[in-house]
Amino acid sequence: MNDFILEFQDVTKKYGSQIAVDSATFSLERGRIYGFVGENGAGKTTCIRMMCGLTKADSGKIVLFGDDGSNGAKSLSMKRRKIGALVEQPVFNPFADARENLLERGILYGMKCDENRIEKILERVGLGGCGKKKVRDFSLGMRQRLGIALALIVNPEFLILDEPMNGLDPMGMISIRRLIQSLCRDSGITVLLSSHILSELEELATDYIFISGGKILRLASACDISLKGKSLEKFYLELLGLTEEDIVEGGKWNA
């Protein structure tokens, strides 16, 4: 029996007359790293916001850790406490340092966060040496690392990272890549990565979810794509019915 930590069952979300997510159906297995692939406006962020409870589906069912919400909103809310997320722009206290931000987030979630645990999380994301530097003075890369640290403060079983490599230099990307791999390998955490850097997803993902225009196009394992002898980019373009020649400067498609 598959151990699904998340299931989307025919989920639809509209904003006015615009359909952001259209009858999406997919499942995430425990202990895998999923790459979420799609163009801007494809529906990735809306799906993530529904996973996190930041917005509600208009129809369909979302099952989280086996809970479909039939036992009440409180039960499903408790399941969401197992989720750590870096979504869009993380919210920090700019006048506090990294340790103080983690402590404040832990208090918000009702968790005991001693100095030793906070220090271990900061070391793990590469912020162990930031001292008393205020977040307002952090670089974009440092803010991104702190966002991941805040997602880890809840001891998540499911980690959602939206563009986690944003603002990182090559060494920073390697560091975060190794962190994500170790979280999955050593702690059994399921990871969902939404990123436009397909080369980074190829280094990390065990599986992929492809979405375009709010519709799920395909679910595929990294092994399946590799056996076809195709790069992730080429596989994705073929799903869209495009070739490299169809893409013009500025990211537009030739009609």
Coordinates of C-alpha atoms in Angstrom, one line a residue:
M1 CA 0.0 0.0 0.0
N2 CA 1.4 3.4 -1.0
D3 CA 2.2 5.8 1.8
F4 CA 0.8 9.1 0.4
I5 CA 1.4 12.2 2.5
L6 CA -0.7 14.3 0.1
E7 CA -3.4 13.7 -2.4
F8 CA -5.2 16.1 -4.8
Q9 CA -8.4 14.6 -6.0
D10 CA -10.0 16.5 -8.9
V11 CA -9.1 19.9 -7.3
T12 CA -10.2 23.1 -8.9
K13 CA -9.6 26.7 -7.9
K14 CA -11.0 29.8 -9.6
Y15 CA -10.3 33.5 -9.1
G16 CA -13.4 35.1 -10.5
S17 CA -13.9 33.7 -14.0
Q18 CA -10.3 32.6 -14.3
I19 CA -9.5 29.0 -13.6
A20 CA -6.1 28.8 -11.8
V21 CA -6.1 25.1 -11.1
D22 CA -8.3 22.8 -13.3
S23 CA -9.4 19.4 -11.9
A24 CA -5.9 18.6 -10.6
T25 CA -5.2 15.0 -9.5
F26 CA -1.9 13.8 -8.2
S27 CA -0.3 12.1 -5.1
L28 CA 2.9 12.5 -3.2
E29 CA 4.6 9.6 -1.6
R30 CA 6.6 9.8 1.7
G31 CA 10.3 10.2 1.4
R32 CA 10.5 11.4 -2.2
I33 CA 11.7 14.7 -3.7
Y34 CA 9.2 16.1 -6.2
G35 CA 10.0 18.8 -8.8
F36 CA 7.0 20.9 -9.6
V37 CA 7.5 22.1 -13.2
G38 CA 5.5 24.7 -15.0
E39 CA 5.6 28.2 -16.6
N40 CA 4.7 31.4 -14.8
G41 CA 1.0 31.3 -14.2
A42 CA 0.8 27.6 -14.6
G43 CA -0.9 27.1 -11.2
K44 CA 2.0 25.9 -9.1
T45 CA 1.7 28.6 -6.5
T46 CA -2.0 28.2 -6.2
C47 CA -1.6 24.5 -5.6
I48 CA 1.0 25.2 -2.9
R49 CA -1.2 27.7 -1.2
M50 CA -4.0 25.2 -1.1
M51 CA -1.6 22.6 0.4
C52 CA -0.7 25.0 3.1
G53 CA -4.2 26.1 3.8
L54 CA -3.6 29.6 2.6
T55 CA -6.5 29.4 0.2
K56 CA -9.4 26.9 -0.2
A57 CA -10.2 24.8 -3.2
D58 CA -13.5 25.5 -4.9
S59 CA -14.1 21.8 -5.6
G60 CA -12.4 18.5 -5.3
K61 CA -10.7 17.0 -2.2
I62 CA -7.2 17.5 -0.6
V63 CA -6.1 14.6 1.6
L64 CA -3.2 15.5 3.9
F65 CA -1.5 12.7 5.9
G66 CA -4.7 10.6 5.4
D67 CA -7.0 13.4 6.6
D68 CA -9.6 14.6 4.0
G69 CA -11.1 17.2 6.4
S70 CA -14.2 15.1 7.0
N71 CA -13.4 15.1 10.8
G72 CA -13.5 18.9 10.8
A73 CA -11.2 21.8 10.0
K74 CA -9.4 21.5 13.4
S75 CA -8.2 18.0 12.5
L76 CA -6.9 19.1 9.1
S77 CA -5.2 22.1 10.7
M78 CA -3.3 19.9 13.1
K79 CA -2.0 17.8 10.1
R80 CA -0.8 21.0 8.5
R81 CA 1.5 21.5 11.5
K82 CA 3.6 18.8 9.9
I83 CA 4.3 21.1 6.9
G84 CA 7.2 23.4 6.7
A85 CA 7.0 25.9 3.8
L86 CA 9.0 28.6 2.1
V87 CA 6.3 30.2 -0.1
E88 CA 6.7 33.4 -2.1
Q89 CA 8.4 36.0 0.1
P90 CA 8.9 34.7 3.7
V91 CA 8.1 37.1 6.5
F92 CA 10.9 38.1 8.8
N93 CA 11.3 40.5 11.7
P94 CA 13.9 42.8 10.0
F95 CA 15.0 44.3 13.3
A96 CA 16.0 40.9 14.8
D97 CA 18.8 38.6 14.0
A98 CA 18.5 35.1 12.6
R99 CA 18.3 33.4 16.0
E100 CA 15.7 35.8 17.3
N101 CA 13.6 35.2 14.2
L102 CA 13.7 31.4 14.7
L103 CA 12.9 31.8 18.3
E104 CA 9.9 34.0 17.5
R105 CA 8.6 31.6 14.9
G106 CA 9.0 28.7 17.3
I107 CA 6.9 30.6 19.9
L108 CA 4.3 31.3 17.3
Y109 CA 3.9 27.6 16.7
G110 CA 4.0 26.7 20.4
M111 CA 7.3 24.9 20.2
K112 CA 10.2 24.8 22.6
C113 CA 13.2 26.1 20.8
D114 CA 16.4 26.0 22.9
E115 CA 19.5 27.7 21.8
N116 CA 21.2 24.5 20.9
R117 CA 18.4 23.4 18.4
I118 CA 18.3 26.9 16.9
E119 CA 22.0 26.9 16.4
K120 CA 21.9 23.4 14.7
I121 CA 19.2 24.7 12.3
L122 CA 21.2 27.8 11.4
E123 CA 24.4 25.7 10.9
R124 CA 22.5 23.4 8.7
V125 CA 21.4 26.1 6.3
G126 CA 24.7 27.9 6.4
L127 CA 23.9 30.8 8.7
G128 CA 25.8 29.6 11.7
G129 CA 28.3 32.5 11.5
C130 CA 25.9 35.4 11.0
G131 CA 26.1 36.5 14.7
K132 CA 24.0 39.4 15.7
K133 CA 23.6 40.8 12.2
K134 CA 20.0 42.1 11.7
V135 CA 17.9 40.5 9.0
R136 CA 17.4 44.0 7.4
D137 CA 21.1 43.9 6.5
F138 CA 21.0 40.3 5.0
S139 CA 21.7 39.7 1.4
L140 CA 19.0 38.0 -0.7
G141 CA 20.8 34.7 -0.4
M142 CA 21.0 35.0 3.4
R143 CA 17.3 35.8 3.5
Q144 CA 16.6 32.7 1.4
R145 CA 18.6 30.5 3.8
L146 CA 16.7 32.0 6.7
G147 CA 13.4 31.2 5.0
I148 CA 14.4 27.6 4.8
A149 CA 15.5 27.6 8.4
L150 CA 12.1 29.0 9.4
A151 CA 10.4 26.2 7.5
L152 CA 12.5 23.6 9.4
I153 CA 11.6 25.0 12.9
V154 CA 8.4 22.9 13.0
N155 CA 10.3 19.6 12.4
P156 CA 8.3 19.0 9.2
E157 CA 7.4 15.7 7.6
F158 CA 6.6 17.6 4.4
L159 CA 8.7 20.4 3.2
I160 CA 7.5 22.8 0.5
L161 CA 10.1 25.1 -1.1
D162 CA 9.1 27.7 -3.7
E163 CA 12.2 28.8 -5.6
P164 CA 14.6 27.9 -2.8
M165 CA 17.7 28.7 -5.0
N166 CA 16.6 32.3 -5.6
G167 CA 19.5 34.7 -4.9
L168 CA 22.0 32.0 -4.1
D169 CA 25.5 31.9 -5.7
P170 CA 26.8 28.6 -7.1
M171 CA 28.3 27.5 -3.8
G172 CA 25.1 28.4 -2.0
M173 CA 23.1 26.3 -4.5
I174 CA 25.3 23.3 -3.8
S175 CA 25.0 23.7 -0.1
I176 CA 21.2 23.9 -0.2
R177 CA 21.0 21.0 -2.6
R178 CA 23.0 18.8 -0.2
L179 CA 20.8 20.0 2.6
I180 CA 17.6 19.0 0.8
Q181 CA 19.0 15.6 -0.1
S182 CA 20.0 14.9 3.4
L183 CA 16.6 16.0 4.8
C184 CA 15.0 13.4 2.5
R185 CA 17.6 10.7 2.9
D186 CA 18.3 10.9 6.6
S187 CA 15.0 12.2 8.0
G188 CA 12.5 10.8 5.6
I189 CA 11.1 14.2 4.8
T190 CA 9.0 14.5 1.6
V191 CA 10.1 17.6 -0.3
L192 CA 8.2 19.5 -3.0
L193 CA 10.4 21.9 -5.0
S194 CA 8.9 24.5 -7.3
S195 CA 11.7 26.1 -9.4
H196 CA 12.3 27.5 -12.8
I197 CA 16.0 26.3 -12.6
L198 CA 15.4 23.0 -14.3
S199 CA 19.1 22.0 -14.1
E200 CA 18.8 22.2 -10.3
L201 CA 15.7 20.1 -10.3
E202 CA 17.5 17.5 -12.3
E203 CA 20.2 17.3 -9.6
L204 CA 17.6 16.8 -6.9
A205 CA 14.2 15.4 -7.9
T206 CA 13.3 11.7 -7.7
D207 CA 9.9 12.5 -9.4
Y208 CA 8.2 15.3 -11.3
I209 CA 4.8 16.9 -11.5
F210 CA 4.2 18.9 -14.8
I211 CA 1.6 21.5 -14.9
S212 CA 0.5 24.1 -17.5
G213 CA -2.6 26.3 -17.7
G214 CA -3.8 24.9 -14.4
K215 CA -3.9 21.4 -15.7
I216 CA -1.7 18.5 -14.6
L217 CA 0.1 17.3 -17.7
R218 CA 2.0 14.4 -16.4
L219 CA 3.6 12.7 -13.4
A220 CA 6.9 11.1 -14.2
S221 CA 9.9 9.7 -12.2
A222 CA 13.4 11.0 -12.9
C223 CA 14.3 7.4 -13.8
D224 CA 11.6 7.3 -16.5
I225 CA 12.8 10.5 -18.1
S226 CA 16.4 9.3 -17.9
L227 CA 15.5 6.0 -19.6
K228 CA 14.0 8.0 -22.5
G229 CA 17.4 9.7 -23.0
K230 CA 16.0 13.1 -22.6
S231 CA 16.9 16.2 -20.5
L232 CA 14.2 17.6 -18.2
E233 CA 14.0 20.7 -20.4
K234 CA 13.4 18.6 -23.6
F235 CA 10.9 16.3 -21.9
Y236 CA 8.9 19.4 -20.6
L237 CA 8.9 21.1 -23.9
E238 CA 7.6 18.0 -25.6
L239 CA 4.8 17.8 -23.1
L240 CA 3.8 21.3 -24.2
G241 CA 4.1 20.3 -27.8
L242 CA 7.0 22.7 -28.3
T243 CA 10.6 22.7 -29.5
E244 CA 13.5 25.1 -28.7
E245 CA 12.8 26.9 -32.0
D246 CA 9.3 27.7 -30.7
I247 CA 10.7 29.8 -27.9
V248 CA 11.6 33.4 -28.8
E249 CA 13.5 36.0 -26.8
G250 CA 11.7 37.1 -23.7
G251 CA 10.3 33.7 -22.9
K252 CA 7.4 34.0 -25.3
W253 CA 6.1 31.1 -27.5
N254 CA 5.8 31.4 -31.3
A255 CA 2.1 30.9 -32.1

